[in-house]
């Protein structure tokens, strides 16, 4: 199976980007073709053979990745698998691409693989980086209902079936939107602890727009994808969880602003998932109410 890789960058981590590209170039098996997308910024110097695209403006994470997908032909059809990697990450092993090929070849219904993210210094995987509710053991691989945006592999037929990432989200929850659409189309998602991306430990709240976009996109996610009966349940649960986490007053104000924005602005096309998909998500350990 042909493997490609999409990396988006703001141009501000040239050394980390070069190290990531070197780790991709060292993958076993056939060469992984790479496209680096400068998301509203110039692309730093890259090795020969790496394609680059420089966008005149920042399209956000999903928008930038969608441009990278289309660089491999409509819906990425020029390759069979696309890796999506954060520009400050590093593939920990030379066999990650080969493990992806083996996984997708062995399971025709496997659509997405989520890698394990580990801190390069400590080897620790943050709980939030294990895409399931029972996240205490990051070394346990399993079927899951979502995936990690900057450390994953997607069979390109998924994009042909359900479309790309939601451009309008800009940042936050775009992976779950794609995951739910893929699951509704019959694809499955695996979390693989043996496919590792090294990435420095960070807090998502480091982004200035984090609280607003997390709340807004959570509403959009529900409005776009859930049966009408589940929308208030899902959003009510997340409202309660947010309050229980006791964010700062400024963070809570931003969160409620985003929550209101999610209801008052267009969320894009609404395609509620089938009830059998709701049941499948429940069987996989995460019913779409949390």
mmCIF file of C-alpha atoms in Angstrom:
data_model
loop_
_atom_site.group_PDB
_atom_site.id
_atom_site.type_symbol
_atom_site.label_atom_id
_atom_site.label_comp_id
_atom_site.label_asym_id
_atom_site.label_seq_id
_atom_site.Cartn_x
_atom_site.Cartn_y
_atom_site.Cartn_z
ATOM 1 C CA UNK A 1 0.000 0.000 0.000
ATOM 2 C CA UNK A 2 1.242 3.478 -0.887
ATOM 3 C CA UNK A 3 1.790 5.752 2.099
ATOM 4 C CA UNK A 4 1.922 9.549 2.156
ATOM 5 C CA UNK A 5 2.247 12.066 4.965
ATOM 6 C CA UNK A 6 0.696 15.484 5.556
ATOM 7 C CA UNK A 7 2.397 17.936 7.913
ATOM 8 C CA UNK A 8 1.129 21.448 8.528
ATOM 9 C CA UNK A 9 3.407 24.101 9.962
ATOM 10 C CA UNK A 10 3.350 27.739 11.019
ATOM 11 C CA UNK A 11 7.024 27.952 10.122
ATOM 12 C CA UNK A 12 8.098 28.597 13.706
ATOM 13 C CA UNK A 13 9.640 25.190 14.529
ATOM 14 C CA UNK A 14 12.197 24.569 11.758
ATOM 15 C CA UNK A 15 14.472 22.295 13.796
ATOM 16 C CA UNK A 16 11.602 20.120 15.046
ATOM 17 C CA UNK A 17 10.133 19.946 11.532
ATOM 18 C CA UNK A 18 13.480 18.812 10.104
ATOM 19 C CA UNK A 19 13.795 16.110 12.766
ATOM 20 C CA UNK A 20 10.268 14.878 12.005
ATOM 21 C CA UNK A 21 10.985 14.762 8.273
ATOM 22 C CA UNK A 22 14.166 12.791 8.956
ATOM 23 C CA UNK A 23 12.185 10.266 11.012
ATOM 24 C CA UNK A 24 9.692 9.871 8.158
ATOM 25 C CA UNK A 25 12.497 9.416 5.624
ATOM 26 C CA UNK A 26 13.949 6.585 7.751
ATOM 27 C CA UNK A 27 10.759 4.499 7.653
ATOM 28 C CA UNK A 28 11.161 0.902 6.525
ATOM 29 C CA UNK A 29 9.637 -0.228 3.241
ATOM 30 C CA UNK A 30 8.717 1.931 0.284
ATOM 31 C CA UNK A 31 9.366 5.656 0.525
ATOM 32 C CA UNK A 32 6.717 7.769 2.251
ATOM 33 C CA UNK A 33 5.873 10.775 0.065
ATOM 34 C CA UNK A 34 5.552 13.931 2.169
ATOM 35 C CA UNK A 35 3.678 17.206 1.712
ATOM 36 C CA UNK A 36 4.378 20.094 4.106
ATOM 37 C CA UNK A 37 1.713 22.801 4.173
ATOM 38 C CA UNK A 38 2.715 26.269 5.361
ATOM 39 C CA UNK A 39 -0.501 27.414 7.027
ATOM 40 C CA UNK A 40 -0.342 31.139 6.335
ATOM 41 C CA UNK A 41 3.449 31.180 6.598
ATOM 42 C CA UNK A 42 6.533 30.272 4.561
ATOM 43 C CA UNK A 43 7.771 26.697 4.851
ATOM 44 C CA UNK A 44 11.282 26.387 6.343
ATOM 45 C CA UNK A 45 13.986 24.595 4.365
ATOM 46 C CA UNK A 46 13.086 20.949 3.848
ATOM 47 C CA UNK A 47 14.995 18.006 2.364
ATOM 48 C CA UNK A 48 14.967 17.409 -1.364
ATOM 49 C CA UNK A 49 11.929 15.433 -2.491
ATOM 50 C CA UNK A 50 9.566 16.876 0.124
ATOM 51 C CA UNK A 51 6.742 18.813 -1.537
ATOM 52 C CA UNK A 52 5.657 22.125 -0.034
ATOM 53 C CA UNK A 53 2.540 24.279 -0.271
ATOM 54 C CA UNK A 54 2.432 27.796 1.147
ATOM 55 C CA UNK A 55 -1.046 29.130 1.911
ATOM 56 C CA UNK A 56 -1.580 32.919 1.907
ATOM 57 C CA UNK A 57 -3.611 32.706 5.128
ATOM 58 C CA UNK A 58 -4.000 30.391 8.098
ATOM 59 C CA UNK A 59 -6.907 28.040 7.315
ATOM 60 C CA UNK A 60 -6.775 26.368 10.713
ATOM 61 C CA UNK A 61 -5.787 22.790 11.436
ATOM 62 C CA UNK A 62 -8.552 21.020 9.464
ATOM 63 C CA UNK A 63 -8.333 23.453 6.553
ATOM 64 C CA UNK A 64 -4.560 23.065 6.288
ATOM 65 C CA UNK A 65 -4.781 19.277 6.469
ATOM 66 C CA UNK A 66 -7.486 19.209 3.818
ATOM 67 C CA UNK A 67 -5.161 21.088 1.466
ATOM 68 C CA UNK A 68 -2.525 18.449 2.183
ATOM 69 C CA UNK A 69 -4.987 15.656 1.416
ATOM 70 C CA UNK A 70 -5.881 17.167 -1.956
ATOM 71 C CA UNK A 71 -2.176 17.454 -2.805
ATOM 72 C CA UNK A 72 -2.329 13.663 -3.223
ATOM 73 C CA UNK A 73 -5.180 13.918 -5.722
ATOM 74 C CA UNK A 74 -8.938 14.210 -5.055
ATOM 75 C CA UNK A 75 -9.585 12.781 -1.562
ATOM 76 C CA UNK A 76 -5.922 11.704 -1.499
ATOM 77 C CA UNK A 77 -6.521 8.898 -3.991
ATOM 78 C CA UNK A 78 -2.913 8.838 -5.272
ATOM 79 C CA UNK A 79 -1.959 6.968 -2.083
ATOM 80 C CA UNK A 80 -3.723 4.340 0.022
ATOM 81 C CA UNK A 81 -2.808 5.684 3.475
ATOM 82 C CA UNK A 82 -2.086 9.182 4.744
ATOM 83 C CA UNK A 83 -0.169 9.900 7.933
ATOM 84 C CA UNK A 84 -1.004 13.147 9.751
ATOM 85 C CA UNK A 85 1.827 14.282 12.017
ATOM 86 C CA UNK A 86 2.357 17.355 14.204
ATOM 87 C CA UNK A 87 5.374 19.354 13.056
ATOM 88 C CA UNK A 88 6.968 19.179 16.522
ATOM 89 C CA UNK A 89 6.525 15.423 16.761
ATOM 90 C CA UNK A 90 8.940 12.622 15.914
ATOM 91 C CA UNK A 91 8.236 9.052 14.829
ATOM 92 C CA UNK A 92 9.800 6.894 17.522
ATOM 93 C CA UNK A 93 10.438 3.827 15.372
ATOM 94 C CA UNK A 94 11.473 2.982 11.811
ATOM 95 C CA UNK A 95 8.615 0.512 11.368
ATOM 96 C CA UNK A 96 5.574 2.757 11.897
ATOM 97 C CA UNK A 97 4.699 3.005 8.209
ATOM 98 C CA UNK A 98 5.090 -0.767 7.804
ATOM 99 C CA UNK A 99 2.855 -1.390 10.828
ATOM 100 C CA UNK A 100 0.246 0.854 9.215
ATOM 101 C CA UNK A 101 0.411 -1.061 5.962
ATOM 102 C CA UNK A 102 0.035 -4.356 7.816
ATOM 103 C CA UNK A 103 -2.895 -3.088 9.893
ATOM 104 C CA UNK A 104 -4.878 -1.776 6.944
ATOM 105 C CA UNK A 105 -4.135 -4.803 4.764
ATOM 106 C CA UNK A 106 -5.240 -7.192 7.523
ATOM 107 C CA UNK A 107 -8.560 -5.435 8.214
ATOM 108 C CA UNK A 108 -10.516 -4.113 5.198
ATOM 109 C CA UNK A 109 -12.931 -2.221 7.474
ATOM 110 C CA UNK A 110 -10.193 -0.413 9.376
ATOM 111 C CA UNK A 111 -10.383 3.238 8.368
ATOM 112 C CA UNK A 112 -8.286 5.143 10.911
ATOM 113 C CA UNK A 113 -5.403 4.333 13.256
ATOM 114 C CA UNK A 114 -4.608 6.589 16.207
ATOM 115 C CA UNK A 115 -0.985 6.501 17.384
ATOM 116 C CA UNK A 116 0.217 6.685 20.980
ATOM 117 C CA UNK A 117 1.767 10.047 21.872
ATOM 118 C CA UNK A 118 4.635 9.895 24.362
ATOM 119 C CA UNK A 119 6.858 12.555 25.865
ATOM 120 C CA UNK A 120 10.386 12.112 24.407
ATOM 121 C CA UNK A 121 12.053 12.723 27.781
ATOM 122 C CA UNK A 122 9.842 10.743 30.167
ATOM 123 C CA UNK A 123 8.046 8.329 27.849
ATOM 124 C CA UNK A 124 4.795 9.263 29.595
ATOM 125 C CA UNK A 125 1.534 9.304 27.647
ATOM 126 C CA UNK A 126 -0.929 11.885 28.939
ATOM 127 C CA UNK A 127 -4.368 10.534 29.794
ATOM 128 C CA UNK A 128 -5.998 12.955 27.328
ATOM 129 C CA UNK A 129 -3.959 11.374 24.538
ATOM 130 C CA UNK A 130 -5.643 7.983 24.946
ATOM 131 C CA UNK A 131 -8.835 8.316 22.860
ATOM 132 C CA UNK A 132 -11.218 6.353 25.095
ATOM 133 C CA UNK A 133 -12.915 6.759 28.463
ATOM 134 C CA UNK A 134 -10.899 3.961 30.110
ATOM 135 C CA UNK A 135 -7.552 5.658 29.601
ATOM 136 C CA UNK A 136 -5.566 4.489 32.632
ATOM 137 C CA UNK A 137 -3.470 2.029 30.591
ATOM 138 C CA UNK A 138 -2.015 3.759 27.501
ATOM 139 C CA UNK A 139 -0.193 0.554 26.552
ATOM 140 C CA UNK A 140 -3.468 -1.260 25.805
ATOM 141 C CA UNK A 141 -4.461 -1.124 22.154
ATOM 142 C CA UNK A 142 -8.171 -1.220 21.372
ATOM 143 C CA UNK A 143 -10.988 -0.222 19.088
ATOM 144 C CA UNK A 144 -11.985 3.391 19.790
ATOM 145 C CA UNK A 145 -14.476 6.033 18.666
ATOM 146 C CA UNK A 146 -12.152 8.949 17.893
ATOM 147 C CA UNK A 147 -8.459 9.617 17.233
ATOM 148 C CA UNK A 148 -5.602 12.055 17.794
ATOM 149 C CA UNK A 149 -5.326 14.696 15.106
ATOM 150 C CA UNK A 150 -1.543 15.078 14.965
ATOM 151 C CA UNK A 151 -0.606 11.408 15.238
ATOM 152 C CA UNK A 152 -2.686 9.149 13.039
ATOM 153 C CA UNK A 153 -3.054 7.281 9.774
ATOM 154 C CA UNK A 154 -6.181 7.324 7.593
ATOM 155 C CA UNK A 155 -7.129 5.041 4.731
ATOM 156 C CA UNK A 156 -7.816 7.516 1.924
ATOM 157 C CA UNK A 157 -10.991 5.688 0.924
ATOM 158 C CA UNK A 158 -12.490 7.147 4.108
ATOM 159 C CA UNK A 159 -12.155 10.646 2.651
ATOM 160 C CA UNK A 160 -13.734 9.463 -0.597
ATOM 161 C CA UNK A 161 -16.658 8.015 1.376
ATOM 162 C CA UNK A 162 -17.380 10.739 3.927
ATOM 163 C CA UNK A 163 -15.392 13.824 2.936
ATOM 164 C CA UNK A 164 -12.523 15.571 4.658
ATOM 165 C CA UNK A 165 -12.144 17.401 7.930
ATOM 166 C CA UNK A 166 -14.594 20.253 8.683
ATOM 167 C CA UNK A 167 -12.802 23.443 7.583
ATOM 168 C CA UNK A 168 -15.066 25.700 9.637
ATOM 169 C CA UNK A 169 -13.960 24.139 12.951
ATOM 170 C CA UNK A 170 -10.496 25.738 12.550
ATOM 171 C CA UNK A 171 -9.262 24.128 15.775
ATOM 172 C CA UNK A 172 -10.708 21.480 18.161
ATOM 173 C CA UNK A 173 -12.973 18.448 17.700
ATOM 174 C CA UNK A 174 -12.441 18.156 13.941
ATOM 175 C CA UNK A 175 -11.104 14.623 14.497
ATOM 176 C CA UNK A 176 -14.255 13.472 16.293
ATOM 177 C CA UNK A 177 -16.414 14.947 13.538
ATOM 178 C CA UNK A 178 -14.548 12.861 10.948
ATOM 179 C CA UNK A 179 -14.495 9.821 13.243
ATOM 180 C CA UNK A 180 -18.266 9.843 13.758
ATOM 181 C CA UNK A 181 -18.897 10.195 10.017
ATOM 182 C CA UNK A 182 -16.469 7.348 9.301
ATOM 183 C CA UNK A 183 -18.071 5.072 11.907
ATOM 184 C CA UNK A 184 -21.504 5.893 10.501
ATOM 185 C CA UNK A 185 -20.247 4.767 7.073
ATOM 186 C CA UNK A 186 -19.112 1.417 8.492
ATOM 187 C CA UNK A 187 -15.397 2.108 9.062
ATOM 188 C CA UNK A 188 -13.602 1.228 12.299
ATOM 189 C CA UNK A 189 -10.925 3.073 14.308
ATOM 190 C CA UNK A 190 -8.043 1.525 16.254
ATOM 191 C CA UNK A 191 -5.786 2.977 18.931
ATOM 192 C CA UNK A 192 -2.352 1.347 18.608
ATOM 193 C CA UNK A 193 0.084 1.685 21.488
ATOM 194 C CA UNK A 194 2.929 0.255 19.389
ATOM 195 C CA UNK A 195 2.771 3.111 16.875
ATOM 196 C CA UNK A 196 4.415 5.979 18.741
ATOM 197 C CA UNK A 197 4.887 9.663 18.031
ATOM 198 C CA UNK A 198 7.211 11.471 20.424
ATOM 199 C CA UNK A 199 5.771 14.866 21.337
ATOM 200 C CA UNK A 200 6.641 17.246 24.193
ATOM 201 C CA UNK A 201 4.082 17.299 26.995
ATOM 202 C CA UNK A 202 1.861 20.352 26.587
ATOM 203 C CA UNK A 203 -1.463 21.701 27.827
ATOM 204 C CA UNK A 204 -4.161 22.322 25.184
ATOM 205 C CA UNK A 205 -5.160 25.504 27.014
ATOM 206 C CA UNK A 206 -1.877 27.093 25.866
ATOM 207 C CA UNK A 207 -3.826 28.226 22.785
ATOM 208 C CA UNK A 208 -5.482 31.617 23.385
ATOM 209 C CA UNK A 209 -8.712 30.544 21.662
ATOM 210 C CA UNK A 210 -8.878 27.127 23.330
ATOM 211 C CA UNK A 211 -11.894 27.556 25.620
ATOM 212 C CA UNK A 212 -14.057 29.387 23.076
ATOM 213 C CA UNK A 213 -13.395 27.022 20.191
ATOM 214 C CA UNK A 214 -13.692 23.877 22.299
ATOM 215 C CA UNK A 215 -17.168 24.981 23.399
ATOM 216 C CA UNK A 216 -18.308 26.277 20.013
ATOM 217 C CA UNK A 217 -17.119 23.222 18.140
ATOM 218 C CA UNK A 218 -18.632 20.874 20.731
ATOM 219 C CA UNK A 219 -22.039 22.390 19.905
ATOM 220 C CA UNK A 220 -21.359 22.225 16.183
ATOM 221 C CA UNK A 221 -20.261 18.597 16.510
ATOM 222 C CA UNK A 222 -23.545 17.653 18.168
ATOM 223 C CA UNK A 223 -25.726 19.706 15.833
ATOM 224 C CA UNK A 224 -24.044 18.214 12.747
ATOM 225 C CA UNK A 225 -23.869 14.565 13.739
ATOM 226 C CA UNK A 226 -26.176 13.455 16.542
ATOM 227 C CA UNK A 227 -29.827 12.379 16.399
ATOM 228 C CA UNK A 228 -31.967 15.255 17.681
ATOM 229 C CA UNK A 229 -32.845 13.420 20.899
ATOM 230 C CA UNK A 230 -29.181 13.117 21.896
ATOM 231 C CA UNK A 231 -28.088 16.701 21.205
ATOM 232 C CA UNK A 232 -29.321 18.176 24.530
ATOM 233 C CA UNK A 233 -28.098 15.138 26.474
ATOM 234 C CA UNK A 234 -24.600 15.313 25.006
ATOM 235 C CA UNK A 235 -24.257 19.068 25.465
ATOM 236 C CA UNK A 236 -25.823 18.993 28.926
ATOM 237 C CA UNK A 237 -23.278 16.391 30.027
ATOM 238 C CA UNK A 238 -20.385 18.488 28.725
ATOM 239 C CA UNK A 239 -21.758 21.620 30.382
ATOM 240 C CA UNK A 240 -21.825 19.767 33.702
ATOM 241 C CA UNK A 241 -18.323 18.340 33.215
ATOM 242 C CA UNK A 242 -16.959 21.785 32.395
ATOM 243 C CA UNK A 243 -18.429 23.251 35.582
ATOM 244 C CA UNK A 244 -17.090 20.350 37.674
ATOM 245 C CA UNK A 245 -13.582 21.045 36.386
ATOM 246 C CA UNK A 246 -13.842 24.533 37.921
ATOM 247 C CA UNK A 247 -12.068 26.578 35.230
ATOM 248 C CA UNK A 248 -11.018 30.132 35.948
ATOM 249 C CA UNK A 249 -13.574 32.895 35.618
ATOM 250 C CA UNK A 250 -12.033 34.163 32.365
ATOM 251 C CA UNK A 251 -11.883 30.633 30.910
ATOM 252 C CA UNK A 252 -15.500 29.985 31.865
ATOM 253 C CA UNK A 253 -16.579 33.285 30.309
ATOM 254 C CA UNK A 254 -14.808 32.329 27.065
ATOM 255 C CA UNK A 255 -16.348 28.845 27.212
ATOM 256 C CA UNK A 256 -19.901 30.183 27.563
ATOM 257 C CA UNK A 257 -19.229 32.647 24.762
ATOM 258 C CA UNK A 258 -18.203 29.783 22.502
ATOM 259 C CA UNK A 259 -21.167 27.677 23.637
ATOM 260 C CA UNK A 260 -23.536 30.495 22.667
ATOM 261 C CA UNK A 261 -21.706 30.989 19.358
ATOM 262 C CA UNK A 262 -22.176 27.291 18.578
ATOM 263 C CA UNK A 263 -25.942 27.735 18.714
ATOM 264 C CA UNK A 264 -26.165 31.062 16.888
ATOM 265 C CA UNK A 265 -23.851 30.351 13.927
ATOM 266 C CA UNK A 266 -24.001 27.875 11.071
ATOM 267 C CA UNK A 267 -22.499 24.476 11.852
ATOM 268 C CA UNK A 268 -22.405 23.313 8.229
ATOM 269 C CA UNK A 269 -24.455 20.432 6.812
ATOM 270 C CA UNK A 270 -26.398 18.310 9.287
ATOM 271 C CA UNK A 271 -26.167 14.556 8.701
ATOM 272 C CA UNK A 272 -27.302 12.796 11.907
ATOM 273 C CA UNK A 273 -25.778 9.375 12.461
ATOM 274 C CA UNK A 274 -27.909 6.261 12.329
ATOM 275 C CA UNK A 275 -29.170 4.783 15.588
ATOM 276 C CA UNK A 276 -27.198 1.630 14.852
ATOM 277 C CA UNK A 277 -24.080 3.820 14.876
ATOM 278 C CA UNK A 278 -25.123 5.122 18.288
ATOM 279 C CA UNK A 279 -25.331 1.502 19.434
ATOM 280 C CA UNK A 280 -21.931 0.693 17.912
ATOM 281 C CA UNK A 281 -20.357 3.642 19.748
ATOM 282 C CA UNK A 282 -21.961 2.400 22.945
ATOM 283 C CA UNK A 283 -20.565 -1.112 22.368
ATOM 284 C CA UNK A 284 -17.127 0.405 21.829
ATOM 285 C CA UNK A 285 -17.318 1.972 25.277
ATOM 286 C CA UNK A 286 -18.227 5.581 24.474
ATOM 287 C CA UNK A 287 -21.911 6.281 23.800
ATOM 288 C CA UNK A 288 -22.268 9.654 22.063
ATOM 289 C CA UNK A 289 -23.615 11.403 25.144
ATOM 290 C CA UNK A 290 -20.159 12.106 26.616
#
